[in-house]
Amino acid sequence: MTRTSSSPTGVDALILDYNGVLGMQPSTAMWTRLADLAEWPDRHLPSFQDAFWAPRNAYDAGELSDLAYWAKMLGHHPSPRWLRTLIAADTAMWTRTDPRVLDILHRARAAGLPMVLLSNAPAHLSNVLDATDWRRELMDDALYSARLGLCKPDPAAYEHALVATGIADPARVLFVDDREDNCRAAAELGLRTLHYTGQPTDLEQQLLPAPVNNLCA
């Protein structure tokens, strides 16, 4: 069903990235712990992170299984138990949420704003995010790269998300992401965009109407 209502802010629906917006970035301690669990040589964190990200796009897109991803990362196949440990630690790195952003989203949701999550995430993490309270309470739908078989900034990812919002006019839909290239791709399809840089007030200004001051004579 296509929604036709118009909000005071000019935003009739929200398409929201997860990591770097609602989801908080991993701490150095989390990266170090994962490197230790991976038995990375010399505890050299920069080289570990390079190895972590190199096959990640294919993992996020569902092209690699958990085992295939970690085998590429480590250079050999981990044992089943080791694999479970790595997956659990990796998942824990991406499941912390920013309470400030959650508060804004809950207020916008209470005002009736439709919301769709659009995240580059592997299958296991997608399942974990889907089971959270905030996902069930806030999001009309959640689209993950591993299930779509493609990652942002592929235009098809945004097209799927726009359909999920139920809004026909992309200019009435706000897309929020912490990556500028993802925002550029969304803008090319006519979506309104906010390149999120960690300032919740920027999001609040886009989603919530300014309070009206009633002055009594």
Short mmCIF file of C-alpha atoms in Angstrom, two decimals:
data_model
loop_
_atom_site.label_atom_id
_atom_site.label_comp_id
_atom_site.label_asym_id
_atom_site.label_seq_id
_atom_site.Cartn_x
_atom_site.Cartn_y
_atom_site.Cartn_z
CA MET A 1 0.00 0.00 0.00
CA THR A 2 1.32 3.46 -0.89
CA ARG A 3 1.24 6.02 1.90
CA THR A 4 0.23 9.55 0.92
CA SER A 5 0.33 11.49 4.20
CA SER A 6 2.76 14.38 4.59
CA SER A 7 4.72 15.19 7.74
CA PRO A 8 5.54 18.67 9.09
CA THR A 9 9.23 18.05 8.43
CA GLY A 10 8.73 17.04 4.81
CA VAL A 11 9.90 13.50 5.62
CA ASP A 12 7.24 10.83 5.21
CA ALA A 13 9.51 7.83 5.82
CA LEU A 14 13.02 6.98 6.96
CA ILE A 15 15.54 4.55 5.50
CA LEU A 16 18.24 4.05 8.10
CA ASP A 17 21.69 2.53 7.98
CA TYR A 18 22.64 0.51 11.05
CA ASN A 19 26.36 0.53 11.77
CA GLY A 20 27.72 4.00 12.42
CA VAL A 21 24.27 5.51 12.92
CA LEU A 22 22.09 3.47 15.26
CA GLY A 23 24.81 0.91 15.85
CA MET A 24 27.97 2.07 17.59
CA GLN A 25 31.41 1.42 16.15
CA PRO A 26 33.53 -1.24 17.90
CA SER A 27 36.02 -0.07 20.48
CA THR A 28 39.75 -0.71 20.19
CA ALA A 29 39.40 -3.23 23.02
CA MET A 30 36.83 -5.17 20.99
CA TRP A 31 39.09 -5.23 17.93
CA THR A 32 42.00 -6.36 20.08
CA ARG A 33 39.94 -9.15 21.64
CA LEU A 34 38.86 -10.42 18.24
CA ALA A 35 42.46 -10.31 16.99
CA ASP A 36 43.53 -12.30 20.04
CA LEU A 37 40.80 -14.88 19.45
CA ALA A 38 41.95 -15.14 15.84
CA GLU A 39 45.50 -15.71 17.11
CA TRP A 40 46.73 -12.92 14.89
CA PRO A 41 50.55 -12.76 14.65
CA ASP A 42 52.27 -10.17 16.85
CA ARG A 43 48.92 -8.65 17.92
CA HIS A 44 49.32 -6.19 15.03
CA LEU A 45 45.87 -4.59 14.93
CA PRO A 46 46.16 -2.61 11.65
CA SER A 47 47.08 -5.71 9.63
CA PHE A 48 44.29 -7.65 11.34
CA GLN A 49 41.75 -4.99 10.40
CA ASP A 50 43.01 -4.97 6.81
CA ALA A 51 42.53 -8.74 6.65
CA PHE A 52 39.13 -8.44 8.33
CA TRP A 53 37.77 -5.95 5.79
CA ALA A 54 39.29 -7.36 2.60
CA PRO A 55 36.65 -10.13 2.09
CA ARG A 56 33.92 -8.41 4.12
CA ASN A 57 31.93 -7.03 1.19
CA ALA A 58 31.53 -10.52 -0.25
CA TYR A 59 30.59 -11.81 3.21
CA ASP A 60 28.02 -9.05 3.66
CA ALA A 61 26.57 -9.79 0.24
CA GLY A 62 25.99 -13.42 1.15
CA GLU A 63 28.63 -14.67 -1.28
CA LEU A 64 30.71 -16.27 1.49
CA SER A 65 29.59 -18.56 4.29
CA ASP A 66 30.83 -17.96 7.82
CA LEU A 67 33.46 -20.65 7.33
CA ALA A 68 34.58 -19.31 3.94
CA TYR A 69 34.90 -15.77 5.28
CA TRP A 70 37.02 -16.72 8.26
CA ALA A 71 39.12 -19.09 6.19
CA LYS A 72 39.93 -16.22 3.81
CA MET A 73 40.67 -13.95 6.74
CA LEU A 74 42.88 -16.37 8.63
CA GLY A 75 44.44 -18.11 5.65
CA HIS A 76 43.21 -21.51 6.85
CA HIS A 77 40.02 -23.19 8.04
CA PRO A 78 39.26 -22.76 11.75
CA SER A 79 37.87 -25.68 13.71
CA PRO A 80 34.08 -25.69 14.31
CA ARG A 81 34.50 -24.58 17.92
CA TRP A 82 36.96 -21.85 16.99
CA LEU A 83 34.61 -20.68 14.24
CA ARG A 84 31.73 -20.35 16.71
CA THR A 85 33.94 -18.31 19.04
CA LEU A 86 35.00 -15.97 16.24
CA ILE A 87 31.43 -15.47 15.00
CA ALA A 88 30.21 -14.70 18.51
CA ALA A 89 32.95 -12.13 19.14
CA ASP A 90 32.48 -10.55 15.70
CA THR A 91 28.72 -10.27 16.23
CA ALA A 92 29.14 -8.73 19.68
CA MET A 93 31.22 -5.95 18.10
CA TRP A 94 28.26 -4.72 16.04
CA THR A 95 25.30 -5.00 18.40
CA ARG A 96 25.76 -2.00 20.69
CA THR A 97 23.31 0.82 19.98
CA ASP A 98 23.48 4.55 20.64
CA PRO A 99 20.81 5.45 23.22
CA ARG A 100 20.64 9.02 21.91
CA VAL A 101 19.71 7.81 18.42
CA LEU A 102 17.25 5.28 19.84
CA ASP A 103 15.48 8.04 21.74
CA ILE A 104 15.05 10.14 18.59
CA LEU A 105 13.78 7.14 16.63
CA HIS A 106 11.28 6.22 19.32
CA ARG A 107 9.91 9.78 19.32
CA ALA A 108 9.68 9.84 15.54
CA ARG A 109 8.00 6.45 15.55
CA ALA A 110 5.48 7.65 18.14
CA ALA A 111 4.64 10.45 15.71
CA GLY A 112 3.84 7.82 13.08
CA LEU A 113 6.97 7.89 10.91
CA PRO A 114 7.51 4.66 8.90
CA MET A 115 11.06 3.30 9.18
CA VAL A 116 13.05 0.76 7.18
CA LEU A 117 16.49 -0.51 8.14
CA LEU A 118 18.95 -0.95 5.25
CA SER A 119 22.20 -2.51 6.37
CA ASN A 120 25.23 -4.17 4.85
CA ALA A 121 25.40 -7.16 7.20
CA PRO A 122 26.19 -10.89 6.95
CA ALA A 123 23.47 -13.44 7.55
CA HIS A 124 24.32 -14.28 11.16
CA LEU A 125 24.39 -10.64 12.26
CA SER A 126 21.15 -10.00 10.35
CA ASN A 127 19.41 -12.69 12.38
CA VAL A 128 20.71 -11.24 15.65
CA LEU A 129 19.59 -7.71 14.77
CA ASP A 130 16.15 -8.95 13.75
CA ALA A 131 15.68 -10.44 17.23
CA THR A 132 16.30 -7.17 19.09
CA ASP A 133 13.54 -5.20 20.78
CA TRP A 134 14.35 -2.02 18.87
CA ARG A 135 14.05 -3.81 15.55
CA ARG A 136 10.59 -5.11 16.41
CA GLU A 137 9.41 -1.84 17.95
CA LEU A 138 10.77 0.65 15.45
CA MET A 139 11.19 -0.85 12.01
CA ASP A 140 8.44 -1.64 9.52
CA ASP A 141 10.98 -3.75 7.65
CA ALA A 142 14.68 -4.57 7.74
CA LEU A 143 16.66 -5.26 4.59
CA TYR A 144 20.10 -6.80 4.89
CA SER A 145 22.69 -7.19 2.17
CA ALA A 146 23.16 -10.92 2.80
CA ARG A 147 19.47 -11.51 2.13
CA LEU A 148 19.26 -9.11 -0.81
CA GLY A 149 22.41 -10.54 -2.37
CA LEU A 150 23.84 -7.05 -2.86
CA CYS A 151 25.38 -4.25 -0.85
CA LYS A 152 25.01 -0.51 -0.72
CA PRO A 153 25.78 1.54 -2.74
CA ASP A 154 24.16 -0.72 -5.38
CA PRO A 155 21.09 1.27 -6.57
CA ALA A 156 18.91 -1.84 -6.31
CA ALA A 157 19.37 -1.88 -2.52
CA TYR A 158 17.80 1.57 -2.21
CA GLU A 159 15.02 0.65 -4.62
CA HIS A 160 14.08 -2.33 -2.44
CA ALA A 161 14.08 -0.11 0.64
CA LEU A 162 11.98 2.59 -1.01
CA VAL A 163 9.33 0.03 -1.93
CA ALA A 164 9.35 -1.18 1.68
CA THR A 165 8.58 2.34 2.97
CA GLY A 166 5.35 2.51 0.95
CA ILE A 167 6.19 6.06 -0.17
CA ALA A 168 6.00 6.68 -3.92
CA ASP A 169 8.00 9.92 -4.01
CA PRO A 170 11.67 9.38 -3.07
CA ALA A 171 12.00 13.10 -2.29
CA ARG A 172 9.73 12.49 0.72
CA VAL A 173 12.00 9.75 2.10
CA LEU A 174 15.12 10.46 4.15
CA PHE A 175 18.10 8.12 3.85
CA VAL A 176 20.64 8.27 6.68
CA ASP A 177 24.09 6.68 6.50
CA ASP A 178 27.52 7.35 7.94
CA ARG A 179 29.20 6.74 4.57
CA GLU A 180 29.25 9.56 2.08
CA ASP A 181 29.39 7.23 -0.95
CA ASN A 182 26.20 5.51 0.20
CA CYS A 183 24.48 8.87 0.57
CA ARG A 184 25.60 9.96 -2.90
CA ALA A 185 24.13 6.82 -4.44
CA ALA A 186 20.83 7.40 -2.63
CA ALA A 187 20.72 11.03 -3.74
CA GLU A 188 21.15 9.96 -7.36
CA LEU A 189 17.85 8.07 -7.02
CA GLY A 190 16.10 11.16 -5.70
CA LEU A 191 16.13 10.31 -2.00
CA ARG A 192 16.75 12.97 0.60
CA THR A 193 19.97 12.19 2.44
CA LEU A 194 21.73 12.87 5.69
CA HIS A 195 25.41 11.99 5.93
CA TYR A 196 25.49 11.12 9.61
CA THR A 197 28.68 12.17 11.40
CA GLY A 198 27.80 11.18 14.94
CA GLN A 199 25.68 14.21 15.87
CA PRO A 200 22.21 13.07 17.00
CA THR A 201 20.89 16.63 16.79
CA ASP A 202 21.33 16.49 13.00
CA LEU A 203 19.01 13.49 12.89
CA GLU A 204 16.56 15.07 15.31
CA GLN A 205 16.27 18.20 13.17
CA GLN A 206 15.44 16.12 10.12
CA LEU A 207 12.85 13.88 11.75
CA LEU A 208 11.11 15.88 14.47
CA PRO A 209 9.31 19.20 14.06
CA ALA A 210 10.65 22.06 16.12
CA PRO A 211 8.65 22.73 19.28
CA VAL A 212 6.23 25.63 19.16
CA ASN A 213 6.65 28.21 21.88
CA ASN A 214 3.25 29.40 23.13
CA LEU A 215 3.72 32.81 24.65
CA CYS A 216 0.97 34.11 26.88
CA ALA A 217 0.26 37.83 26.99
#
